[in-house]
PDB file of C-alpha atoms in Angstrom:
ATOM      1  CA  PRO A  10       5.557 -21.096 -31.936  1.00 40.00           C
ATOM      2  CA  GLU A  11       6.159 -22.099 -35.054  1.00 42.00           C
ATOM      3  CA  TYR A  12       7.667 -19.209 -36.719  1.00 45.00           C
ATOM      4  CA  HIS A  13      10.231 -18.324 -33.905  1.00 45.00           C
ATOM      5  CA  ILE A  14      11.209 -22.488 -34.619  1.00 44.00           C
ATOM      6  CA  TYR A  15      11.827 -21.611 -38.591  1.00 47.00           C
ATOM      7  CA  ASP A  16      14.214 -18.654 -37.758  1.00 56.00           C
ATOM      8  CA  TRP A  17      16.179 -20.904 -35.106  1.00 62.00           C
ATOM      9  CA  LYS A  18      16.354 -23.497 -37.871  1.00 87.00           C
ATOM     10  CA  ALA A  19      17.174 -21.125 -41.003  1.00 88.00           C
ATOM     11  CA  VAL A  20      20.161 -19.332 -38.574  1.00 91.00           C
ATOM     12  CA  VAL A  21      21.440 -22.611 -37.652  1.00 92.00           C
ATOM     13  CA  ALA A  22      21.313 -23.819 -41.046  1.00 91.00           C
ATOM     14  CA  GLY A  23      23.008 -20.564 -42.255  1.00 93.00           C
ATOM     15  CA  ALA A  24      25.959 -21.108 -40.023  1.00 95.00           C
ATOM     16  CA  PHE A  25      26.512 -24.443 -40.910  1.00 94.00           C
ATOM     17  CA  MET A  26      26.703 -23.347 -44.874  1.00 94.00           C
ATOM     18  CA  GLY A  27      28.691 -20.284 -44.092  1.00 95.00           C
ATOM     19  CA  MET A  28      30.775 -22.748 -42.317  1.00 96.00           C
ATOM     20  CA  ILE A  29      31.613 -25.642 -44.592  1.00 95.00           C
ATOM     21  CA  ILE A  30      31.009 -23.676 -48.280  1.00 95.00           C
ATOM     22  CA  GLN A  31      34.546 -23.107 -48.556  1.00 95.00           C
ATOM     23  CA  PRO A  32      35.842 -26.382 -47.622  1.00 95.00           C
ATOM     24  CA  MET A  33      33.169 -27.468 -49.973  1.00 95.00           C
ATOM     25  CA  VAL A  34      35.090 -25.401 -52.861  1.00 94.00           C
ATOM     26  CA  VAL A  35      38.793 -26.720 -52.142  1.00 93.00           C
ATOM     27  CA  VAL A  36      37.768 -30.031 -53.145  1.00 93.00           C
ATOM     28  CA  GLY A  37      35.250 -28.617 -55.865  1.00 90.00           C
ATOM     29  CA  ALA A  38      32.267 -29.515 -54.272  1.00 93.00           C
ATOM     30  CA  HIS A  39      30.207 -26.448 -54.179  1.00 90.00           C
ATOM     31  CA  TRP A  40      29.256 -27.055 -57.861  1.00 91.00           C
ATOM     32  CA  SER A  41      26.748 -30.074 -56.383  1.00 91.00           C
ATOM     33  CA  LEU A  42      24.771 -26.804 -54.601  1.00 91.00           C
ATOM     34  CA  ILE A  43      24.063 -25.311 -58.341  1.00 92.00           C
ATOM     35  CA  PRO A  44      21.321 -27.761 -59.861  1.00 94.00           C
ATOM     36  CA  ILE A  45      19.367 -26.801 -56.142  1.00 92.00           C
ATOM     37  CA  VAL A  46      19.842 -23.355 -56.455  1.00 92.00           C
ATOM     38  CA  LEU A  47      18.617 -22.996 -60.291  1.00 94.00           C
ATOM     39  CA  ALA A  48      15.688 -25.265 -59.250  1.00 94.00           C
ATOM     40  CA  ASN A  49      14.378 -23.278 -56.556  1.00 90.00           C
ATOM     41  CA  ILE A  50      14.316 -19.880 -58.889  1.00 93.00           C
ATOM     42  CA  ALA A  51      12.597 -21.402 -61.438  1.00 94.00           C
ATOM     43  CA  ALA A  52      10.053 -23.429 -59.000  1.00 93.00           C
ATOM     44  CA  LEU A  53       9.717 -20.788 -56.433  1.00 90.00           C
ATOM     45  CA  GLY A  54      11.139 -17.394 -58.047  1.00 92.00           C
ATOM     46  CA  TYR A  55      14.085 -17.295 -55.618  1.00 92.00           C
ATOM     47  CA  ASP A  56      16.719 -19.142 -53.715  1.00 92.00           C
ATOM     48  CA  ASN A  57      17.640 -18.911 -50.021  1.00 90.00           C
ATOM     49  CA  ILE A  58      20.908 -20.888 -50.502  1.00 92.00           C
ATOM     50  CA  LEU A  59      23.227 -18.550 -51.930  1.00 93.00           C
ATOM     51  CA  PRO A  60      22.559 -15.455 -49.424  1.00 94.00           C
ATOM     52  CA  LEU A  61      24.077 -18.241 -46.911  1.00 94.00           C
ATOM     53  CA  LEU A  62      27.532 -18.244 -48.758  1.00 94.00           C
ATOM     54  CA  GLY A  63      28.234 -14.265 -48.753  1.00 94.00           C
ATOM     55  CA  GLY A  64      30.081 -14.049 -45.419  1.00 95.00           C
ATOM     56  CA  ALA A  65      32.557 -17.164 -46.342  1.00 96.00           C
ATOM     57  CA  VAL A  66      33.613 -14.859 -49.465  1.00 96.00           C
ATOM     58  CA  TYR A  67      34.442 -11.983 -47.407  1.00 97.00           C
ATOM     59  CA  GLY A  68      35.885 -14.518 -44.512  1.00 97.00           C
ATOM     60  CA  GLN A  69      38.338 -15.400 -46.458  1.00 96.00           C
ATOM     61  CA  ALA A  70      39.120 -11.481 -48.117  1.00 97.00           C
ATOM     62  CA  GLY A  71      39.832 -10.624 -44.263  1.00 97.00           C
ATOM     63  CA  ALA A  72      41.854 -13.611 -43.622  1.00 97.00           C
ATOM     64  CA  ALA A  73      44.187 -13.234 -46.920  1.00 97.00           C
ATOM     65  CA  LEU A  74      44.475  -9.418 -45.809  1.00 97.00           C
ATOM     66  CA  ALA A  75      45.720 -10.575 -42.183  1.00 97.00           C
ATOM     67  CA  VAL A  76      48.213 -12.777 -43.675  1.00 96.00           C
ATOM     68  CA  GLY A  77      49.482 -10.282 -45.937  1.00 95.00           C
ATOM     69  CA  ILE A  78      50.166  -8.477 -42.885  1.00 95.00           C
ATOM     70  CA  LEU A  79      52.114 -11.182 -41.256  1.00 94.00           C
ATOM     71  CA  TYR A  80      54.074 -12.008 -44.070  1.00 92.00           C
ATOM     72  CA  LYS A  81      56.657  -9.153 -42.954  1.00 86.00           C
ATOM     73  CA  HIS A  82      59.836 -10.629 -44.506  1.00 84.00           C
ATOM     74  CA  ASN A  83      58.468 -12.159 -47.448  1.00 88.00           C
ATOM     75  CA  LYS A  84      57.740  -9.190 -49.654  1.00 91.00           C
ATOM     76  CA  GLU A  85      56.388 -12.034 -52.734  1.00 92.00           C
ATOM     77  CA  LYS A  86      53.877 -14.074 -50.444  1.00 92.00           C
ATOM     78  CA  ARG A  87      52.709 -10.737 -49.318  1.00 94.00           C
ATOM     79  CA  ARG A  88      52.190  -9.331 -52.192  1.00 95.00           C
ATOM     80  CA  MET A  89      50.024 -12.331 -53.089  1.00 95.00           C
ATOM     81  CA  ALA A  90      48.558 -12.496 -49.741  1.00 96.00           C
ATOM     82  CA  TYR A  91      47.239  -9.168 -50.608  1.00 96.00           C
ATOM     83  CA  GLN A  92      46.318  -9.614 -53.989  1.00 96.00           C
ATOM     84  CA  ALA A  93      44.274 -13.030 -53.218  1.00 96.00           C
ATOM     85  CA  SER A  94      42.579 -10.737 -50.375  1.00 96.00           C
ATOM     86  CA  PHE A  95      41.192  -8.091 -53.377  1.00 96.00           C
ATOM     87  CA  THR A  96      40.134 -10.850 -55.543  1.00 95.00           C
ATOM     88  CA  ALA A  97      38.200 -12.150 -53.163  1.00 95.00           C
ATOM     89  CA  ALA A  98      36.495  -9.153 -51.953  1.00 94.00           C
ATOM     90  CA  LEU A  99      35.380  -9.153 -56.073  1.00 93.00           C
ATOM     91  CA  GLY A 100      34.017 -12.420 -55.254  1.00 91.00           C
ATOM     92  CA  VAL A 101      36.834 -15.333 -56.317  1.00 93.00           C
ATOM     93  CA  THR A 102      37.991 -16.917 -53.515  1.00 94.00           C
ATOM     94  CA  GLU A 103      40.251 -19.767 -54.942  1.00 94.00           C
ATOM     95  CA  PRO A 104      43.655 -17.363 -55.096  1.00 94.00           C
ATOM     96  CA  ALA A 105      42.673 -16.817 -50.963  1.00 95.00           C
ATOM     97  CA  LEU A 106      42.173 -20.279 -50.900  1.00 94.00           C
ATOM     98  CA  PHE A 107      44.873 -22.012 -52.594  1.00 95.00           C
ATOM     99  CA  GLY A 108      47.409 -19.737 -52.618  1.00 93.00           C
ATOM    100  CA  VAL A 109      47.196 -18.748 -49.162  1.00 94.00           C
ATOM    101  CA  ASN A 110      44.637 -19.562 -46.543  1.00 95.00           C
ATOM    102  CA  VAL A 111      44.491 -23.492 -47.116  1.00 95.00           C
ATOM    103  CA  PRO A 112      48.470 -24.099 -46.618  1.00 93.00           C
ATOM    104  CA  LEU A 113      48.655 -22.238 -43.703  1.00 93.00           C
ATOM    105  CA  GLY A 114      45.848 -23.794 -42.365  1.00 93.00           C
ATOM    106  CA  ARG A 115      44.742 -21.581 -39.003  1.00 95.00           C
ATOM    107  CA  PRO A 116      43.324 -18.553 -41.711  1.00 96.00           C
ATOM    108  CA  MET A 117      40.996 -21.032 -43.058  1.00 96.00           C
ATOM    109  CA  LEU A 118      39.740 -21.833 -39.925  1.00 96.00           C
ATOM    110  CA  ALA A 119      39.308 -18.235 -39.140  1.00 97.00           C
ATOM    111  CA  ALA A 120      37.983 -17.590 -42.156  1.00 97.00           C
ATOM    112  CA  CYS A 121      34.899 -20.619 -41.740  1.00 97.00           C
ATOM    113  CA  MET A 122      34.290 -19.021 -38.378  1.00 97.00           C
ATOM    114  CA  ALA A 123      33.715 -15.634 -39.858  1.00 97.00           C
ATOM    115  CA  GLY A 124      31.419 -17.652 -42.458  1.00 97.00           C
ATOM    116  CA  ALA A 125      29.500 -19.295 -39.927  1.00 97.00           C
ATOM    117  CA  CYS A 126      28.868 -15.732 -38.360  1.00 97.00           C
ATOM    118  CA  GLY A 127      27.770 -13.921 -41.783  1.00 96.00           C
ATOM    119  CA  GLY A 128      25.445 -17.248 -42.632  1.00 95.00           C
ATOM    120  CA  ALA A 129      23.831 -17.163 -39.219  1.00 95.00           C
ATOM    121  CA  ILE A 130      22.911 -13.292 -40.043  1.00 95.00           C
ATOM    122  CA  ALA A 131      21.906 -13.665 -43.477  1.00 94.00           C
ATOM    123  CA  GLY A 132      19.493 -17.177 -42.280  1.00 93.00           C
ATOM    124  CA  PHE A 133      18.222 -14.957 -39.635  1.00 93.00           C
ATOM    125  CA  ALA A 134      17.175 -12.236 -41.880  1.00 92.00           C
ATOM    126  CA  GLY A 135      15.735 -14.720 -44.503  1.00 91.00           C
ATOM    127  CA  THR A 136      17.098 -13.249 -47.794  1.00 92.00           C
ATOM    128  CA  HIS A 137      16.505 -14.120 -51.413  1.00 92.00           C
ATOM    129  CA  CYS A 138      18.706 -14.408 -54.529  1.00 93.00           C
ATOM    130  CA  LEU A 139      16.442 -13.453 -57.747  1.00 92.00           C
ATOM    131  CA  SER A 140      18.738 -14.905 -60.354  1.00 92.00           C
ATOM    132  CA  PHE A 141      21.637 -17.022 -60.062  1.00 92.00           C
ATOM    133  CA  ALA A 142      24.723 -15.079 -59.187  1.00 91.00           C
ATOM    134  CA  PHE A 143      27.712 -16.146 -56.354  1.00 91.00           C
ATOM    135  CA  PRO A 144      27.595 -13.638 -53.827  1.00 92.00           C
ATOM    136  CA  SER A 145      29.515 -10.399 -53.807  1.00 91.00           C
ATOM    137  CA  PHE A 146      29.443  -6.651 -53.440  1.00 91.00           C
ATOM    138  CA  ILE A 147      28.844  -6.777 -57.580  1.00 92.00           C
ATOM    139  CA  THR A 148      26.366  -8.942 -57.840  1.00 93.00           C
ATOM    140  CA  CYS A 149      24.316  -8.079 -54.718  1.00 91.00           C
ATOM    141  CA  VAL A 150      21.590  -6.504 -57.327  1.00 92.00           C
ATOM    142  CA  ALA A 151      20.545 -10.215 -57.357  1.00 93.00           C
ATOM    143  CA  TYR A 152      19.875 -10.324 -53.565  1.00 94.00           C
ATOM    144  CA  VAL A 153      17.536  -7.261 -53.568  1.00 92.00           C
ATOM    145  CA  GLY A 154      14.491  -7.874 -51.772  1.00 87.00           C
ATOM    146  CA  ASP A 155      13.448  -9.790 -48.427  1.00 85.00           C
ATOM    147  CA  GLY A 156      16.839  -9.544 -45.710  1.00 91.00           C
ATOM    148  CA  PHE A 157      18.679  -7.574 -48.258  1.00 95.00           C
ATOM    149  CA  ALA A 158      20.146  -4.944 -45.559  1.00 95.00           C
ATOM    150  CA  LEU A 159      21.058  -7.676 -43.409  1.00 95.00           C
ATOM    151  CA  PHE A 160      23.016  -9.560 -46.147  1.00 95.00           C
ATOM    152  CA  LEU A 161      24.806  -6.915 -47.052  1.00 95.00           C
ATOM    153  CA  VAL A 162      25.517  -6.539 -43.118  1.00 96.00           C
ATOM    154  CA  SER A 163      26.579 -10.267 -43.033  1.00 95.00           C
ATOM    155  CA  MET A 164      29.075  -9.381 -45.681  1.00 95.00           C
ATOM    156  CA  ILE A 165      30.715  -6.429 -44.009  1.00 96.00           C
ATOM    157  CA  VAL A 166      30.813  -8.034 -41.237  1.00 97.00           C
ATOM    158  CA  CYS A 167      32.688 -11.106 -41.733  1.00 97.00           C
ATOM    159  CA  PHE A 168      36.047  -9.290 -43.549  1.00 97.00           C
ATOM    160  CA  PRO A 169      36.695  -7.591 -40.041  1.00 97.00           C
ATOM    161  CA  LEU A 170      36.074 -10.835 -38.631  1.00 97.00           C
ATOM    162  CA  GLY A 171      38.095 -13.476 -40.807  1.00 97.00           C
ATOM    163  CA  PHE A 172      41.048 -10.678 -39.884  1.00 97.00           C
ATOM    164  CA  LEU A 173      40.269 -10.538 -36.171  1.00 97.00           C
ATOM    165  CA  PHE A 174      40.095 -14.525 -36.324  1.00 97.00           C
ATOM    166  CA  THR A 175      43.554 -14.902 -37.965  1.00 97.00           C
ATOM    167  CA  MET A 176      44.917 -12.194 -36.055  1.00 96.00           C
ATOM    168  CA  LEU A 177      44.051 -13.817 -32.796  1.00 96.00           C
ATOM    169  CA  GLN A 178      46.073 -16.872 -33.938  1.00 94.00           C
ATOM    170  CA  LYS A 179      49.231 -14.789 -35.160  1.00 93.00           C
ATOM    171  CA  LYS A 180      51.806 -16.816 -33.471  1.00 93.00           C
ATOM    172  CA  THR A 181      50.842 -19.995 -34.939  1.00 93.00           C
ATOM    173  CA  ILE A 182      50.386 -18.763 -37.975  1.00 93.00           C
ATOM    174  CA  ILE A 183      54.116 -16.791 -37.690  1.00 92.00           C
ATOM    175  CA  LYS A 184      55.737 -20.190 -36.862  1.00 91.00           C
ATOM    176  CA  ARG A 185      53.986 -21.795 -39.571  1.00 90.00           C
ATOM    177  CA  MET A 186      55.278 -19.433 -41.832  1.00 90.00           C
ATOM    178  CA  GLU A 187      58.429 -19.486 -40.750  1.00 88.00           C
ATOM    179  CA  THR A 188      58.685 -23.510 -41.250  1.00 87.00           C
ATOM    180  CA  GLU A 189      57.506 -23.063 -44.939  1.00 82.00           C
ATOM    181  CA  ASP A 190      60.482 -20.394 -45.318  1.00 78.00           C
ATOM    182  CA  LYS A 191      63.123 -22.649 -43.947  1.00 80.00           C
ATOM    183  CA  GLU A 192      61.913 -25.627 -46.217  1.00 79.00           C
ATOM    184  CA  GLU A 193      61.741 -23.533 -49.414  1.00 75.00           C
ATOM    185  CA  ASN A 194      65.090 -21.900 -48.093  1.00 73.00           C
ATOM    186  CA  GLN A 195      66.871 -25.265 -47.142  1.00 71.00           C
ATOM    187  CA  PRO A 196      69.326 -26.116 -49.855  1.00 62.00           C
ATOM    188  CA  GLU A 197      68.690 -30.127 -51.227  1.00 53.00           C
ATOM    189  CA  GLU A 198      70.563 -32.634 -49.326  1.00 48.00           C
ATOM    190  CA  ASN A 199      71.475 -36.282 -49.389  1.00 50.00           C
ATOM    191  CA  GLN A 200      70.127 -36.501 -52.820  1.00 49.00           C
ATOM    192  CA  PRO A 201      70.331 -40.406 -54.264  1.00 52.00           C
ATOM    193  CA  GLU A 202      72.886 -40.481 -57.010  1.00 49.00           C
ATOM    194  CA  GLU A 203      71.592 -41.108 -60.615  1.00 49.00           C
ATOM    195  CA  ASN A 204      72.855 -44.819 -61.415  1.00 51.00           C
ATOM    196  CA  ALA A 205      75.340 -44.799 -63.792  1.00 45.00           C
ATOM    197  CA  LEU A 206      74.576 -46.599 -66.828  1.00 46.00           C
TER     198      LEU A 206
END
């Protein structure tokens, strides 16, 4: 019975961390986890926090790809979204966060939902990180061991989930895109005149 209770808690913890890690990145709070991760590795030989974050990375990548597809009439922003999706797939989510998903709002929410799913999978698997490396496919060698297969699944699944959750909100997102385009293209009017010296 105790084992099942622990598994349930691990799943909930994974879902929670997977959901909040990208908002933490936005404000820089994710760095507060690093001392804990390093202490775990030093004391235990592994860490079980970093694996919970992998799905959120690929949720961002999938959401950014969806945004790129939805930017039909703005080639510059579409290109930026595609590039951000690619860099997120390599493990660097800041371009997708600040350049694409956060300004539009709903894609960020979609990415967080996908991250929660991925974190729950990694938590259920009990994946361990054996050395410090932010999760991505190019750093996955640091996660080889307990729960490794499901850790890979958590990242693979979250890419299409981030994409799907974004596309499910496409009407709202497209309206937001149109509003942004109008605001950017609107000529500046009613500017206060400079005081004559």
